[in-house]
Amino acid sequence: MLLSLKCATWILIVFYLNARQGDGLRILGIFPFQMSSHFITCEQLMRGLAAKGYQVDVYSHFPLTTPVPNYRDFSLQGTLPPISNNVTYEVATASDLFSLKNNWFESRQKAICELLGHPHFQKLLHNPPRDPPYDLVITELSIVHCYIPFGRHLNVPVIGVVTPSLFAWQYSGFQTPINLAVDPCTNAAFTTPMTFCQRLINLLTHECLKFGFALYTHPQNKYVEKYFGPGLPNVVDLQKDISLVLANYDASLFGIRTFSPKVVPVPGLHIVDHNETLPQIVKKWLDESTEGCVYFALGSMVKIETFPKHVLDVFYKSFQNIAPLRVLLKITNSSELPPGLPSNVLTQSWFQQMPVLKHKNVKAFVTHGGLLGTQEAIYFGIPMVGFPLFFDHHFDMNHYVKKNIAIKIDVHEITETRLTNALMDVLKNPLYKNSIEKLSRQFKDRPLSPMNSAIYWIEYVHRYGKDVLKSPTEDIPWCQACLLDIYGFIVACILIASSTSFYLLKEIIRRLQAKLHLIGSSLGKKEN
C-alpha cells in the first residue's frame, strides 16, 4: 500500500512538472511567404518552442520531412510557386524601387493574401480550435501584413519575426527610433560615419521606401476587409498590433542602435547545430581537401546558371587559379553550366550549409551577402568574398568589409584577376581570419542564446498581456510624438513676441520722431 502511494505521488509530480514545462500554451504559427530562406528562422523558432513542451501548429509551405513532438504541420505546399533556385541574374541585379515594386510587392502580395481563402485558413477563421484555444500567434513580417488580424480575430497577442535587418517601414510601424544621421538604411547600404551626400541619400531612401510600402501594399487592405470584416486599420497601421518583434539584428555586425522594448534582437536564431552527418561524397571531398576548400553558394534563391557567360568564365578561371585548393559549388542544375568546369570543383544542387562551414578544411565562403548565410560563416569563423546582388546584400557586405572579415566585388565589374586576388587574400592574409575569429567570439557572447531569449520574451508577453511592451507613442498622433505641436507652439510664440516687439518698437520710434518733429518746429518758431 505504501509503495503504491509513493508511485502515485511520483506520477503526480512528473505529470505536474511536465504540465508546468509547457504551461498549457498552444501557439499558432502562420508563415504564408513561400521563400525558404525566410522560413528557416521561423522553423527553428517553432521547433524550439515545441522542444520546450508547447503545442505549435504551423501553417507554411515547408512541412517537416521528419515529424517532431508537439509540432503539427498544416501544409500550404504546392499552393504557390516556390521562390527557390529560380531567381535569375537579371531579376537579382535589378534592385531599383520600380523593380522592387514589380517583382516583389505586386507579384507576391496578391497571391499570398489570396491564400486566406484556402480551406486551412477558412477553417481557422470560422472554426478555430477551442480545446485548448490558441494563446499566441507568431508570423513572419516582410511585405505581407494581411495575416496580422488573426491576433484580433482570436483575441491573442501577435508576435512578429523579421529575418533580415528591419525594413524602413518597420521602424515607424513598430514605434522604434532610427537616427538617419548615424543609422544607415538597409537599402542605402552605407556604413557610419556617413558624408553629407550619404546622409541625404540615406534620408531620401528611407522615406521613399516608407512611402512606397504604404502605396504598393494598399491592395492588401481589401483582403483584410474581405476575410476579417470592415473597420480594421490599413496594413501599415496593423503593424501596431504586433506585441513583440524578434529581429535578426546584431550590434557587433552592424553597430549600436536603439530599439523600442517590443523589438528584441535575436541574431542567428536559425543557427542550431544538430551535428548532422554530411553525405559521404561531400565528407570525402572535404576530408581530402588538405590544402583547403572554398565553399561557393548564392543562397536558396539565385540560379548561378543564369549568370552571363563572361561571369561564369571568370568563376572557372579563378577556380583553376587557386588549385590545388578545392571548391564546393552549389548549383541548381549543373547541366546548364557551360563546359570546362575545372577538376578541383565539386557541384551539387544542395549542401548542408552549416556542417560544410563547420568542417575544418573549409577556409573561405563565396557569397551574395545574404544575412543568414553570412551569419553562419561568422559563427564558424569563415572569412568571405562577396558580390552582393539585391535588397540587404550591399548593406551586409559593406559592413563586413569594414570589419575586415570580407572582400566585396561588384558583380558588374568582376574579372579573373579581381576574383582570384580576393580569394587568395582571404585565404592567405591572416588579417581576415583573425578578424572573423574575434568577431565570431563577440557574436556568440551574450547572456542568453538567441533561442532562449526569444522564448523568454514570448513567454513574457503571454504572462503579462499583448500591451506589456507597448510604447506610449503608439497612442498619440505622429505629430505629437515628434513634438511638432510643441515646436510649432514655441515658433508661434517667438513669432508673436517678435511681431509684438517689432510693432511696439516701431510705434515708440514713430512717437519719438513725432515728438522730435514737434520740438524742432517749436524751436524754429522761437528763432523766427
mmCIF file of C-alpha atoms in Angstrom, residues 41 49 84 104 130 220 262 302 330 357 373 411 413 432:
data_model
loop_
_atom_site.group_PDB
_atom_site.id
_atom_site.type_symbol
_atom_site.label_atom_id
_atom_site.label_comp_id
_atom_site.label_asym_id
_atom_site.label_seq_id
_atom_site.Cartn_x
_atom_site.Cartn_y
_atom_site.Cartn_z
ATOM 1 C CA THR A 41 14.452 31.135 -38.922
ATOM 2 C CA LEU A 49 9.026 26.188 -28.764
ATOM 3 C CA SER A 84 13.821 28.750 -54.516
ATOM 4 C CA TRP A 104 8.004 41.643 -55.059
ATOM 5 C CA ARG A 130 -11.121 25.812 -28.556
ATOM 6 C CA GLN A 220 -3.815 44.131 -49.156
ATOM 7 C CA LYS A 262 8.947 45.454 -28.200
ATOM 8 C CA VAL A 302 19.584 32.703 -57.157
ATOM 9 C CA LYS A 330 26.135 24.924 -55.092
ATOM 10 C CA LEU A 357 31.071 25.672 -42.934
ATOM 11 C CA GLY A 373 24.368 32.568 -44.693
ATOM 12 C CA VAL A 411 29.364 41.667 -59.907
ATOM 13 C CA GLU A 413 32.924 44.684 -62.661
ATOM 14 C CA TYR A 432 40.763 38.231 -42.329
#
